[in-house]
């Protein structure tokens, strides 16, 4: 929409000639270059995204995810995960920007090896029952639409109780980012795994007190002491908020999963939110730096991302890359729709790189491109 | 228990004589003095409390509180409050240390003038229904055992709906502290009072989400955006915590009312907590700097404060002054007991003045003095 | 200047009668009172100061301070200090508000016992040479107009080298505040004193680097790691600032002694500043909450405090109580004048109690009362 | 040195077969993949660097940098900069990791267009006189070995006064990082450039006060208000520190350029340090995450980086990539040597990704590889 002119004062406007070519060659031999030959490229007028918007339909993916249960075991695979590949980020194994995402499937009675890595992880439970995770000695039980964190360098392992039902959850990790920053590492525990150091669900029992927190002088970690945010209290909070708030023009009723000791995001590099679109709600378009991966947790609708429409229903996953205009719509005139999402806003914000821009069109909605 | 000797090296040990007396007189004329004549007094070996422990029985106070409804109106009195006087702090109108406390009574259909002051206030609801407070345009509904804040310099007014029942609540304020620090002020609004700027219960609807918080870029106040902590969720949180935690040796299961954006106390000068003593629980004794005013919110029991026993039951109020050993006991073998309390720990801690000491007796309990 | 009316809606306006008197008596027996009988007093319209402005002339005090060297030894007195008494704060031994101040004198070769207390201390060197302080194992050398801190609960002792000259310095402490908050304590070391743990002047050598700080992972104290701010660099900084800044209308060129790791005040309860009044500069009047004790470090001039003029010259000490209008003037048309000051602003600000008000008179100056 | 085995429990150990190949192909069609085929690669046991250590000799580069003055003008080039290319990072124009570095040359009387970008920049002055930069209306004068910042999104332009001498300085920017995070932007001002809003050198005059800071309520930027750190005070601080400190085993006497309001790094993404190696000092080897670009500011010596020796003297530039062992040695037995460096530690640390490891060899030094 904006037009920029690289011929203005303040941009690199050097015309090539033979003398310069000879000069550039001499520079190259010294492992150097002339900034003006690349300046306009590495200093774009606006943020330049490296991913494309995509949608993964659960109807299509789920059978393949289930196939994995007959092909490999967690013991062989480390984790039995089908991961999502952004068409422009296959080289770094990212679903969007520097975010990894995958679908992990675990059969009743199975459990994964215990390991840890510098990368941070989060999970959003899609189906099944009796799932659990063990994070630094905390065993946490999981139900559908629960959100759970396994922070950077925390020992973790997962499983499904024998009497449970096959669980599928979405993993979100910052592995691509941590590799890009040359900082990932990995360690394993023996097959015996972690010792459970706390009663099951200690963390959510102590820290999900609606504004009350325990006197816990030991907590000095850089992430939330609340490891699980249950769907039950999350959805109740959304409904409560919808009673009194008009919501955000761009997101409807949106709540952020929060570290109750800081009010900040749950982990150092990634944040997560749950939003509710009221019946027939259609939000306005805006764009911002930072990448977002969404999963529809309830209902159905569509999003328009840089002019392209993506239809989604429960369990579908889609992504909005950095600096892409996006708006969301709830299809139903009677039911609400809920979108879970995770993002790299903490990374972007801490580094001073967050900005947003409201879509300048007259009514705030993008025209939808013909396919 | 500790013995200290003012004759040791490092204490003021100057013997008086006539020459010194003459010298002191000369100093006095210049508005000066010799430090060594007062040093041992103003530099005590251990913290020196200025209050005494006290208990106010609700059975005794309630009739007088009700009498006030026939004697004065809120319009005449500003607020119809009976305040509690520590025997050693009558000069500063404090219930304990620098904390003010009173019982406010409001009849159905009554409301108070809207005002504000630099001092901070909190309320704990004791009886009645249909009570409400309006804080900076936020109308908040109140039920028994709810905890609500009206922070420093926020406009506030209270009332009881016409269809409600007479409400009594405990007020807690730092008025004595703020006066001692020469900083209190006061302002009034006309009789029309505040305009309600938000839907009723906006604040608890948005911020009591068990770890989820709204995207609210406007909040830049130095106190909690969560104005009411309901008894329902507070008691549920205590029971949850009791399932997984052994609790504190000194306080049983204790949770702090917390600013969800910081994990810190609800206001800048005062904090508040709710604790649950399990059936027959008798906590160990310790002492600390800072003053605490308690109200029994549920059940009955007793506390031993510097060797003196104070029996309490629902709605009784008592105080533990700074640096007094104290322990709490639940009388019942079957029911839990709950103690609400507020304190000046934020003040004490921010100034680097908090310390505590475990009671050194063999089993951790104090011997009880005969009356 | 402001007029307030206690007969307005929102203030306590209950007229007395016999029935009420009987009621108050009944309340008194239960250690309770009616708030409306005291409300207007404990909730003043504006901050109500408890101190009066005062000035102590060094010409008068110095001879008495020197007399102390013949009357008591540091070994007998603990510290050989003449302390300053505000006429309205003699009960709490304060020079102003809750701040203690005194003049300490030490002869060459003398040293004080090593001790510590919860109260915080600071010193401003007035005369002499070869003075030093030892704070938590750090030996710090002192010169005239240097500012040095001995923070809360840090072991400290002072002395003058044998080859030095008799030292007099001003002590500033928050003893009255810490006693009022029931939190002071005291401990002594044996006569052998502290062991020097760091090379002399380690702290200023490492931390006074004009924006450069050492990699010192050990520092986790709630106060500045920079223990001494030398007059040489302080005065140089004032002159630099005066070259480029118009200064503050109320304070001229003013710089705050700062914790280089936080940008905040040097200690948790007290802050200190140095200001320079340019030749003939006369600042505008304002008032604020918080108490300030000044010492003239250079030059001469006068201050007008709530309409009263106080003339000062080098080494004179004066105080500005909370919520008193004040303005400062440099007498000289050719020389600058410098005022050192310390205050309780950190206490006041952390508790949300700071406010200020510009003098509303037409030209910003107060009329001076006739004596 | 460490050996890791990908055949252990907890690593992906799935053997390939035709059935799996068919499965992978089906996944690929849905833009998905099997994590276990890439897991061991994207989850390395230890941080995996993407750059190689390199050294750029000023003797070689300087003539080409000077040649640029005859080939292009700042007006044509935007900025007349020769940039340094890491052999493994040519694709992102980085000197090391995600850090850009270049040498900018400006003739007397020249100035650059005023522009701004989301990327942050810093400069270290190598030669010349009369150089200046204008940052958000602050004109700052520059001398050799001064360090100056032009933070993210601050308007900036540079120049050399007509009576000055040709200036060369090293630029350091996080352009590669900000592009990788899809967040860079750019804007230009007209040829008239910025208006100078403050007296020249206002910032260093106000904020380089050795622990004293101005009362400047306006400062709300996420970077240091101190824009220039002069060599004079930096070198004096190093000498002071060397008098009292043994220094770091890995870095000798090292000081960090610091934001005086936070004690933290000067900008949000990059930090900078100056270190002094005493005569004949040879530091021990360690490695850490994060990338560092060095310039020798004084003296000569060599560094051993992952076993390879790099000799440097004044003005040479070299880099230490993430997770490379490195040690530094001063060649001279009589003169000290100083290394300026900048790095991305703030980025790495805020994201929870910093770790370090001491070289485990017996004496702490690496064996040097034969070329």
Short mmCIF file of C-alpha atoms in Angstrom, two decimals, chain D residues 183-313:
data_model
loop_
_atom_site.label_atom_id
_atom_site.label_comp_id
_atom_site.label_asym_id
_atom_site.label_seq_id
_atom_site.Cartn_x
_atom_site.Cartn_y
_atom_site.Cartn_z
CA UNK D 183 11.46 -6.23 12.01
CA UNK D 184 13.79 -3.72 10.39
CA UNK D 185 12.50 -0.48 8.93
CA UNK D 186 13.97 2.74 7.57
CA UNK D 187 13.13 6.38 7.19
CA UNK D 188 14.94 9.44 5.90
CA UNK D 189 14.88 13.15 6.63
CA UNK D 190 15.22 15.87 3.99
CA UNK D 191 18.69 17.19 3.19
CA UNK D 192 18.39 19.89 5.84
CA UNK D 193 18.79 17.13 8.43
CA UNK D 194 17.98 17.30 12.12
CA UNK D 195 17.64 20.43 14.17
CA UNK D 196 20.04 20.44 17.11
CA UNK D 197 17.75 20.37 20.14
CA UNK D 198 20.37 20.36 22.89
CA UNK D 199 23.72 22.05 23.42
CA UNK D 200 26.62 20.05 21.97
CA UNK D 201 27.63 17.18 24.28
CA UNK D 202 24.61 17.72 26.54
CA UNK D 203 24.28 13.99 27.15
CA UNK D 204 27.85 13.22 28.30
CA UNK D 205 27.95 16.48 30.23
CA UNK D 206 24.87 15.49 32.22
CA UNK D 207 25.29 11.74 32.61
CA UNK D 208 29.02 11.02 32.87
CA UNK D 209 29.20 12.24 36.46
CA UNK D 210 30.87 9.26 38.15
CA UNK D 211 27.74 8.18 39.94
CA UNK D 212 25.82 11.44 39.88
CA UNK D 213 22.81 11.78 37.62
CA UNK D 214 20.60 14.70 36.73
CA UNK D 215 17.01 15.04 37.75
CA UNK D 216 15.68 14.36 34.28
CA UNK D 217 12.07 13.22 34.50
CA UNK D 218 11.73 13.10 30.71
CA UNK D 219 13.95 10.08 30.11
CA UNK D 220 11.75 7.12 29.20
CA UNK D 221 13.77 5.52 26.42
CA UNK D 222 14.86 1.90 26.52
CA UNK D 223 18.52 2.80 26.07
CA UNK D 224 21.22 4.76 27.79
CA UNK D 225 20.84 8.55 28.11
CA UNK D 226 24.63 8.64 28.03
CA UNK D 227 25.45 8.65 24.31
CA UNK D 228 29.23 8.98 24.42
CA UNK D 229 31.78 7.27 26.64
CA UNK D 230 35.05 9.10 26.20
CA UNK D 231 38.35 7.28 25.97
CA UNK D 232 39.84 9.61 28.53
CA UNK D 233 37.51 8.57 31.31
CA UNK D 234 37.35 4.97 30.09
CA UNK D 235 41.09 4.49 30.18
CA UNK D 236 41.32 6.26 33.55
CA UNK D 237 38.66 3.90 34.90
CA UNK D 238 40.58 0.87 33.66
CA UNK D 239 43.77 2.06 35.34
CA UNK D 240 41.87 2.74 38.58
CA UNK D 241 40.32 -0.70 38.49
CA UNK D 242 43.69 -2.30 37.79
CA UNK D 243 45.04 -0.75 40.98
CA UNK D 244 42.61 -2.62 43.20
CA UNK D 245 41.30 -5.61 41.28
CA UNK D 246 42.98 -8.82 40.14
CA UNK D 247 40.61 -8.75 37.16
CA UNK D 248 38.85 -11.60 35.44
CA UNK D 249 40.79 -14.77 34.63
CA UNK D 250 39.27 -14.70 31.14
CA UNK D 251 39.34 -11.00 30.36
CA UNK D 252 41.87 -9.19 32.51
CA UNK D 253 40.56 -5.83 33.68
CA UNK D 254 37.22 -5.47 31.93
CA UNK D 255 34.59 -2.75 32.25
CA UNK D 256 31.20 -2.66 30.60
CA UNK D 257 29.80 0.49 29.02
CA UNK D 258 26.64 0.86 31.05
CA UNK D 259 23.33 2.68 31.09
CA UNK D 260 23.72 4.82 34.24
CA UNK D 261 19.97 4.63 34.88
CA UNK D 262 19.83 0.83 34.94
CA UNK D 263 23.31 -0.58 35.34
CA UNK D 264 22.47 -2.61 32.25
CA UNK D 265 23.81 -2.52 28.71
CA UNK D 266 23.73 0.64 26.63
CA UNK D 267 21.08 -0.64 24.21
CA UNK D 268 18.45 -3.36 24.08
CA UNK D 269 20.21 -5.80 21.77
CA UNK D 270 23.92 -5.07 21.97
CA UNK D 271 26.45 -4.39 24.71
CA UNK D 272 30.04 -3.19 24.61
CA UNK D 273 33.09 -3.44 26.82
CA UNK D 274 36.64 -2.24 27.08
CA UNK D 275 39.29 -4.47 28.58
CA UNK D 276 42.89 -3.94 29.56
CA UNK D 277 45.48 -6.70 29.41
CA UNK D 278 48.37 -5.89 31.71
CA UNK D 279 51.94 -6.31 30.41
CA UNK D 280 52.52 -9.98 29.54
CA UNK D 281 49.02 -10.92 30.72
CA UNK D 282 47.66 -14.09 29.09
CA UNK D 283 44.08 -14.91 30.05
CA UNK D 284 42.57 -18.36 30.47
CA UNK D 285 40.30 -19.85 27.83
CA UNK D 286 36.52 -20.19 28.09
CA UNK D 287 33.61 -20.19 25.70
CA UNK D 288 30.07 -18.86 25.86
CA UNK D 289 27.01 -18.33 23.74
CA UNK D 290 26.81 -14.96 22.02
CA UNK D 291 29.04 -13.35 19.39
CA UNK D 292 31.75 -10.77 19.97
CA UNK D 293 33.56 -8.39 17.61
CA UNK D 294 36.82 -6.93 18.95
CA UNK D 295 38.97 -4.01 17.98
CA UNK D 296 42.41 -3.48 19.43
CA UNK D 297 42.35 0.05 20.83
CA UNK D 298 45.90 0.11 22.19
CA UNK D 299 49.00 -2.06 22.09
CA UNK D 300 49.34 -5.46 20.48
CA UNK D 301 48.95 -9.14 21.24
CA UNK D 302 47.14 -12.23 20.07
CA UNK D 303 44.07 -14.29 20.75
CA UNK D 304 43.68 -18.05 20.52
CA UNK D 305 40.23 -18.96 19.23
CA UNK D 306 39.30 -22.63 19.10
CA UNK D 307 42.97 -23.47 18.92
CA UNK D 308 43.91 -21.00 16.19
CA UNK D 309 46.16 -18.02 16.88
CA UNK D 310 45.21 -14.54 15.64
CA UNK D 311 47.82 -11.79 16.02
CA UNK D 312 46.47 -8.27 16.41
CA UNK D 313 47.74 -4.74 16.88
#
